[in-house]
mmCIF file of C-alpha atoms in Angstrom:
data_model
loop_
_atom_site.group_PDB
_atom_site.id
_atom_site.type_symbol
_atom_site.label_atom_id
_atom_site.label_comp_id
_atom_site.label_asym_id
_atom_site.label_seq_id
_atom_site.Cartn_x
_atom_site.Cartn_y
_atom_site.Cartn_z
ATOM 1 C CA MET A 1 -38.375 34.792 -212.186
ATOM 2 C CA ASN A 2 -40.087 32.447 -209.753
ATOM 3 C CA SER A 3 -38.545 33.188 -206.371
ATOM 4 C CA SER A 4 -39.766 29.888 -204.905
ATOM 5 C CA LYS A 5 -37.761 27.990 -207.535
ATOM 6 C CA THR A 6 -34.641 30.159 -207.360
ATOM 7 C CA GLU A 7 -31.672 29.052 -205.316
ATOM 8 C CA LEU A 8 -28.948 31.430 -204.147
ATOM 9 C CA THR A 9 -25.566 29.849 -203.505
ATOM 10 C CA THR A 10 -22.831 31.793 -201.742
ATOM 11 C CA VAL A 11 -19.341 30.562 -202.625
ATOM 12 C CA ALA A 12 -16.709 31.377 -200.013
ATOM 13 C CA ARG A 13 -13.505 29.779 -198.836
ATOM 14 C CA ALA A 14 -13.177 28.241 -195.396
ATOM 15 C CA SER A 15 -11.426 30.316 -192.758
ATOM 16 C CA THR A 16 -8.618 27.753 -192.490
ATOM 17 C CA SER A 17 -6.844 25.688 -195.114
ATOM 18 C CA THR A 18 -7.044 21.938 -194.591
ATOM 19 C CA PRO A 19 -5.771 19.085 -196.776
ATOM 20 C CA SER A 20 -8.723 16.870 -195.783
ATOM 21 C CA ARG A 21 -11.399 16.807 -198.466
ATOM 22 C CA HIS A 22 -14.064 15.645 -195.995
ATOM 23 C CA VAL A 23 -13.358 18.464 -193.525
ATOM 24 C CA ARG A 24 -13.302 20.997 -196.361
ATOM 25 C CA ALA A 25 -16.675 19.740 -197.621
ATOM 26 C CA GLN A 26 -18.195 20.368 -194.202
ATOM 27 C CA GLU A 27 -16.796 23.891 -193.918
ATOM 28 C CA GLU A 28 -17.563 24.753 -197.546
ATOM 29 C CA ALA A 29 -21.086 23.415 -197.986
ATOM 30 C CA TRP A 30 -21.380 24.898 -201.482
ATOM 31 C CA ARG A 31 -19.061 22.160 -202.801
ATOM 32 C CA ASN A 32 -21.927 19.656 -202.629
ATOM 33 C CA THR A 33 -24.411 21.988 -204.330
ATOM 34 C CA LYS A 34 -25.617 20.618 -207.671
ATOM 35 C CA LYS A 35 -25.833 22.902 -210.703
ATOM 36 C CA LEU A 36 -26.807 21.553 -214.144
ATOM 37 C CA GLY A 37 -26.046 17.992 -213.104
ATOM 38 C CA SER A 38 -22.618 18.699 -211.580
ATOM 39 C CA LEU A 39 -21.430 19.485 -208.078
ATOM 40 C CA LEU A 40 -19.614 22.800 -207.628
ATOM 41 C CA GLY A 41 -16.702 21.100 -205.875
ATOM 42 C CA ASP A 42 -14.476 19.407 -208.462
ATOM 43 C CA ALA A 43 -13.220 16.605 -206.209
ATOM 44 C CA GLU A 44 -16.755 15.974 -204.984
ATOM 45 C CA ASP A 45 -18.065 15.931 -208.550
ATOM 46 C CA VAL A 46 -15.400 13.422 -209.649
ATOM 47 C CA SER A 47 -16.324 11.135 -206.756
ATOM 48 C CA ARG A 48 -19.977 11.356 -207.778
ATOM 49 C CA ARG A 49 -19.134 10.682 -211.425
ATOM 50 C CA LYS A 50 -17.320 7.493 -210.399
ATOM 51 C CA GLN A 51 -20.412 6.262 -208.592
ATOM 52 C CA PHE A 52 -22.593 6.934 -211.636
ATOM 53 C CA ALA A 53 -20.109 5.281 -214.005
ATOM 54 C CA ARG A 54 -19.853 2.220 -211.762
ATOM 55 C CA ALA A 55 -23.640 1.875 -211.681
ATOM 56 C CA ALA A 56 -23.875 2.352 -215.462
ATOM 57 C CA LEU A 57 -21.233 -0.315 -216.085
ATOM 58 C CA ASN A 58 -23.046 -2.770 -213.816
ATOM 59 C CA ARG A 59 -26.299 -2.220 -215.701
ATOM 60 C CA MET A 60 -24.565 -2.573 -219.062
ATOM 61 C CA TRP A 61 -22.790 -5.706 -217.858
ATOM 62 C CA THR A 62 -26.102 -7.360 -217.021
ATOM 63 C CA LEU A 63 -27.488 -6.680 -220.500
ATOM 64 C CA TRP A 64 -24.653 -6.503 -223.029
ATOM 65 C CA LEU A 65 -21.127 -6.726 -221.681
ATOM 66 C CA ARG A 66 -20.851 -10.361 -220.628
ATOM 67 C CA THR A 67 -17.871 -11.956 -222.355
ATOM 68 C CA SER A 68 -19.952 -14.932 -223.445
ATOM 69 C CA GLN A 69 -22.506 -12.773 -225.261
ATOM 70 C CA THR A 70 -20.585 -10.076 -227.155
ATOM 71 C CA SER A 71 -17.187 -9.699 -228.749
ATOM 72 C CA GLU A 72 -14.401 -7.755 -227.060
ATOM 73 C CA ARG A 73 -14.477 -5.003 -229.679
ATOM 74 C CA THR A 74 -18.229 -4.520 -229.217
ATOM 75 C CA ARG A 75 -17.884 -4.404 -225.436
ATOM 76 C CA VAL A 76 -15.225 -1.684 -225.641
ATOM 77 C CA ARG A 77 -17.338 0.344 -228.072
ATOM 78 C CA LEU A 78 -20.381 0.057 -225.813
ATOM 79 C CA TYR A 79 -18.312 1.178 -222.836
ATOM 80 C CA ASN A 80 -16.929 4.175 -224.737
ATOM 81 C CA SER A 81 -20.426 5.128 -225.904
ATOM 82 C CA TYR A 82 -22.503 4.685 -222.761
ATOM 83 C CA VAL A 83 -20.264 4.596 -219.685
ATOM 84 C CA LEU A 84 -17.290 6.857 -220.418
ATOM 85 C CA PRO A 85 -19.464 9.930 -221.213
ATOM 86 C CA ILE A 86 -21.089 9.518 -217.791
ATOM 87 C CA LEU A 87 -17.684 9.404 -216.111
ATOM 88 C CA LEU A 88 -16.384 12.473 -217.970
ATOM 89 C CA TYR A 89 -19.548 14.576 -217.933
ATOM 90 C CA ASN A 90 -18.643 18.277 -217.719
ATOM 91 C CA CYS A 91 -14.944 17.391 -217.323
ATOM 92 C CA GLY A 92 -13.932 20.586 -219.136
ATOM 93 C CA THR A 93 -14.673 22.567 -215.972
ATOM 94 C CA TRP A 94 -12.624 20.402 -213.614
ATOM 95 C CA ALA A 95 -9.529 21.788 -211.906
ATOM 96 C CA LEU A 96 -7.961 18.589 -210.617
ATOM 97 C CA THR A 97 -4.760 17.971 -208.733
ATOM 98 C CA LYS A 98 -2.293 15.397 -210.000
ATOM 99 C CA GLY A 99 -3.545 12.937 -207.391
ATOM 100 C CA ASP A 100 -7.156 13.410 -208.518
ATOM 101 C CA VAL A 101 -6.194 12.759 -212.147
ATOM 102 C CA LEU A 102 -4.204 9.637 -211.283
ATOM 103 C CA GLY A 103 -7.086 8.334 -209.170
ATOM 104 C CA LEU A 104 -9.548 8.929 -212.002
ATOM 105 C CA GLU A 105 -7.287 7.169 -214.504
ATOM 106 C CA SER A 106 -6.839 4.230 -212.141
ATOM 107 C CA PHE A 107 -10.627 3.919 -211.870
ATOM 108 C CA HIS A 108 -10.891 4.030 -215.673
ATOM 109 C CA ARG A 109 -8.330 1.231 -216.061
ATOM 110 C CA ARG A 110 -10.167 -0.953 -213.550
ATOM 111 C CA GLN A 111 -13.321 -0.579 -215.596
ATOM 112 C CA LEU A 112 -11.467 -1.407 -218.819
ATOM 113 C CA ARG A 113 -10.100 -4.570 -217.226
ATOM 114 C CA GLN A 114 -13.621 -5.507 -216.176
ATOM 115 C CA VAL A 115 -14.876 -4.961 -219.727
ATOM 116 C CA LEU A 116 -12.109 -7.204 -221.085
ATOM 117 C CA GLY A 117 -12.821 -9.841 -218.439
ATOM 118 C CA ILE A 118 -9.335 -9.681 -216.903
ATOM 119 C CA ARG A 119 -9.377 -10.772 -213.278
ATOM 120 C CA HIS A 120 -6.891 -12.209 -210.814
ATOM 121 C CA PRO A 121 -4.703 -14.166 -211.382
ATOM 122 C CA ARG A 122 -4.606 -12.910 -214.978
ATOM 123 C CA ARG A 123 -2.628 -9.701 -215.454
ATOM 124 C CA ILE A 124 -2.117 -7.078 -218.115
ATOM 125 C CA SER A 125 0.161 -4.051 -218.037
ATOM 126 C CA ASN A 126 -1.275 -0.574 -218.377
ATOM 127 C CA ALA A 127 0.436 -0.055 -221.748
ATOM 128 C CA ALA A 128 -0.975 -3.314 -223.124
ATOM 129 C CA LEU A 129 -4.408 -2.449 -221.725
ATOM 130 C CA TYR A 130 -4.531 0.932 -223.465
ATOM 131 C CA LYS A 131 -3.293 -0.589 -226.721
ATOM 132 C CA ARG A 132 -5.798 -3.426 -226.593
ATOM 133 C CA CYS A 133 -8.681 -1.001 -225.988
ATOM 134 C CA ASN A 134 -7.299 1.608 -228.421
ATOM 135 C CA ALA A 135 -7.446 4.126 -225.582
ATOM 136 C CA ARG A 136 -5.249 6.708 -223.883
ATOM 137 C CA PRO A 137 -5.043 8.032 -220.319
ATOM 138 C CA LEU A 138 -8.014 10.230 -219.468
ATOM 139 C CA ARG A 139 -5.806 13.290 -218.944
ATOM 140 C CA TYR A 140 -5.680 13.766 -222.719
ATOM 141 C CA ARG A 141 -9.467 13.919 -223.063
ATOM 142 C CA ILE A 142 -9.864 16.100 -219.974
ATOM 143 C CA THR A 143 -7.213 18.577 -221.160
ATOM 144 C CA LYS A 144 -8.732 18.804 -224.636
ATOM 145 C CA ALA A 145 -12.235 19.329 -223.219
ATOM 146 C CA ARG A 146 -10.882 22.025 -220.880
ATOM 147 C CA TRP A 147 -9.285 24.016 -223.698
ATOM 148 C CA VAL A 148 -12.195 23.586 -226.106
ATOM 149 C CA LEU A 149 -14.540 24.991 -223.455
ATOM 150 C CA PHE A 150 -12.070 27.772 -222.604
ATOM 151 C CA GLY A 151 -11.941 28.732 -226.280
ATOM 152 C CA GLN A 152 -15.732 28.984 -226.436
ATOM 153 C CA VAL A 153 -15.723 31.261 -223.391
ATOM 154 C CA LEU A 154 -13.051 33.494 -224.932
ATOM 155 C CA ARG A 155 -14.877 33.729 -228.264
ATOM 156 C CA GLY A 156 -18.102 34.770 -226.560
ATOM 157 C CA SER A 157 -19.201 38.229 -225.527
ATOM 158 C CA ASP A 158 -17.205 40.147 -222.956
ATOM 159 C CA ARG A 159 -20.496 40.368 -221.020
ATOM 160 C CA ASN A 160 -20.606 36.599 -220.743
ATOM 161 C CA PRO A 161 -20.658 35.786 -216.983
ATOM 162 C CA ALA A 162 -17.984 33.112 -217.443
ATOM 163 C CA PHE A 163 -15.578 35.559 -219.103
ATOM 164 C CA MET A 164 -16.412 38.316 -216.619
ATOM 165 C CA GLN A 165 -15.518 36.067 -213.695
ATOM 166 C CA MET A 166 -12.313 34.957 -215.414
ATOM 167 C CA ALA A 167 -11.319 38.593 -216.026
ATOM 168 C CA ARG A 168 -12.172 39.485 -212.441
ATOM 169 C CA TYR A 169 -9.933 36.650 -211.251
ATOM 170 C CA PHE A 170 -6.916 38.381 -212.801
ATOM 171 C CA ASP A 171 -7.837 41.899 -211.686
ATOM 172 C CA SER A 172 -5.458 43.485 -209.205
ATOM 173 C CA SER A 173 -6.721 43.388 -205.649
ATOM 174 C CA THR A 174 -6.053 45.526 -202.613
ATOM 175 C CA GLU A 175 -6.708 42.522 -200.381
ATOM 176 C CA GLY A 176 -3.776 40.698 -198.879
ATOM 177 C CA GLY A 177 -2.735 37.276 -200.117
ATOM 178 C CA TRP A 178 -4.576 34.244 -198.834
ATOM 179 C CA ARG A 179 -2.675 32.435 -196.127
ATOM 180 C CA GLY A 180 -2.362 28.668 -196.147
ATOM 181 C CA ARG A 181 -2.035 25.957 -198.741
ATOM 182 C CA PRO A 182 -2.653 27.261 -202.281
ATOM 183 C CA ARG A 183 -5.766 25.935 -203.977
ATOM 184 C CA THR A 184 -5.851 24.327 -207.397
ATOM 185 C CA THR A 185 -8.141 26.451 -209.576
ATOM 186 C CA LEU A 186 -9.082 26.296 -213.240
ATOM 187 C CA PRO A 187 -6.888 29.306 -214.214
ATOM 188 C CA THR A 188 -3.857 27.728 -212.506
ATOM 189 C CA VAL A 189 -4.458 24.448 -214.346
ATOM 190 C CA LEU A 190 -4.754 26.300 -217.666
ATOM 191 C CA ASP A 191 -1.525 28.149 -216.885
ATOM 192 C CA GLN A 192 0.205 24.846 -216.151
ATOM 193 C CA ASP A 193 -0.940 23.471 -219.511
ATOM 194 C CA LEU A 194 0.566 26.481 -221.278
ATOM 195 C CA ARG A 195 3.770 26.276 -219.265
ATOM 196 C CA ASN A 196 4.238 22.628 -220.285
ATOM 197 C CA THR A 197 4.595 23.679 -223.924
ATOM 198 C CA LYS A 198 7.875 25.424 -223.022
ATOM 199 C CA ARG A 199 7.112 28.279 -225.422
ATOM 200 C CA GLY A 200 7.096 31.032 -222.827
ATOM 201 C CA ARG A 201 3.326 31.497 -222.856
ATOM 202 C CA ARG A 202 1.523 31.872 -219.540
ATOM 203 C CA LEU A 203 -1.884 32.722 -218.105
ATOM 204 C CA ARG A 204 -1.081 34.768 -215.042
ATOM 205 C CA THR A 205 -2.309 38.274 -215.817
ATOM 206 C CA LYS A 206 -5.243 39.959 -217.495
ATOM 207 C CA THR A 207 -2.953 40.819 -220.413
ATOM 208 C CA ASP A 208 -2.277 37.112 -220.938
ATOM 209 C CA LEU A 209 -6.028 36.467 -220.866
ATOM 210 C CA LEU A 210 -6.734 39.139 -223.491
ATOM 211 C CA THR A 211 -3.925 37.782 -225.686
ATOM 212 C CA LEU A 212 -5.507 34.337 -225.608
ATOM 213 C CA ARG A 213 -8.909 35.916 -226.272
ATOM 214 C CA THR A 214 -7.533 37.487 -229.452
ATOM 215 C CA GLN A 215 -6.046 34.169 -230.561
ATOM 216 C CA ALA A 216 -9.295 32.309 -229.825
ATOM 217 C CA GLN A 217 -11.185 34.401 -232.397
ATOM 218 C CA ASN A 218 -9.378 32.397 -235.082
ATOM 219 C CA THR A 219 -10.689 28.868 -234.598
ATOM 220 C CA THR A 220 -7.949 27.374 -236.782
ATOM 221 C CA GLU A 221 -5.196 28.934 -234.678
ATOM 222 C CA TRP A 222 -6.955 27.876 -231.492
ATOM 223 C CA LYS A 223 -7.171 24.264 -232.684
ATOM 224 C CA LYS A 224 -3.440 24.363 -233.391
ATOM 225 C CA LEU A 225 -2.815 25.624 -229.855
ATOM 226 C CA VAL A 226 -4.933 22.821 -228.371
ATOM 227 C CA GLU A 227 -3.117 20.226 -230.483
ATOM 228 C CA GLU A 228 0.227 21.657 -229.373
ATOM 229 C CA ILE A 229 -0.764 21.446 -225.707
ATOM 230 C CA ILE A 230 -1.841 17.824 -226.180
ATOM 231 C CA ALA A 231 1.376 17.023 -228.055
ATOM 232 C CA TRP A 232 3.511 18.319 -225.176
ATOM 233 C CA MET A 233 1.789 16.074 -222.660
ATOM 234 C CA PRO A 234 3.674 12.980 -221.403
ATOM 235 C CA CYS A 235 3.828 10.135 -223.906
ATOM 236 C CA GLU A 236 4.197 6.391 -223.348
ATOM 237 C CA ASP A 237 7.241 6.968 -221.146
ATOM 238 C CA ASP A 238 4.838 8.322 -218.534
ATOM 239 C CA LEU A 239 4.415 6.281 -215.358
ATOM 240 C CA THR A 240 0.759 5.862 -216.270
ATOM 241 C CA TYR A 241 1.814 3.214 -218.769
ATOM 242 C CA ALA A 242 4.111 1.425 -216.350
ATOM 243 C CA ASP A 243 3.360 -1.952 -214.852
ATOM 244 C CA THR A 244 2.360 -0.705 -211.410
ATOM 245 C CA THR A 245 2.658 -4.132 -209.792
ATOM 246 C CA LEU A 246 6.228 -4.505 -211.027
ATOM 247 C CA CYS A 247 7.050 -0.961 -209.893
ATOM 248 C CA ARG A 248 5.794 -1.672 -206.389
ATOM 249 C CA ARG A 249 7.843 -4.872 -206.184
ATOM 250 C CA LEU A 250 11.002 -3.127 -207.377
ATOM 251 C CA ALA A 251 10.430 -0.330 -204.862
ATOM 252 C CA SER A 252 10.029 -2.882 -202.069
ATOM 253 C CA LEU A 253 13.252 -4.628 -203.076
ATOM 254 C CA HIS A 254 15.051 -1.276 -203.172
ATOM 255 C CA LEU A 255 13.850 -0.389 -199.672
ATOM 256 C CA ALA A 256 14.755 -3.834 -198.346
ATOM 257 C CA SER A 257 18.302 -3.544 -199.692
ATOM 258 C CA GLN A 258 18.910 -0.245 -197.882
#
């Protein structure tokens, strides 16, 4: 090991809980530390991914994505091949809040509208946009990537550092509970995915983790579990598909009538 090329990062929570991402980034400097192309802080990494995806789309637009040069189908395929992987790089490790997911999906839809050449005053609803691009909200891809990666960790050796840290997370502790606003972590997001299936399965204890580890050894059964989790996610009735402009206008009329 070359000590001059080795970096030691200490991960610790701030002494106080704050809802401000910028203040938290200052108190927890490790969030902006880059490892294997990703930042350790999920929200910070998503923000960085957006910048990279925006730059990639601008470069692609100059060369290939102009509406006068290529067909709409080709533009969408180029976007899905060269820009979307940059946006979703390492997304299987993200533990995002609902607001983070909605913000990421909104960014994705803006890029799709740019690819299709839809600008003001032209409009298109979110449902029509997804159908026209043969796409779905990003939460489906992120959830699938999260569970595929989780399955690989569970199928690996029990000496795998990723599994060891996951098992340690569920170990009983003599320390008191952390005061302040609860943090969104990857185990809590995985537990929420299981809870959405309404089958009584959870990921809250080490026993639950070992049960999932046993199931993950059978790749066919694990694929069925992933498909079931995806199937229980919100469908086209979700607000993601709604016409957000119309929703805002209706909300304004409702407030004005009160």
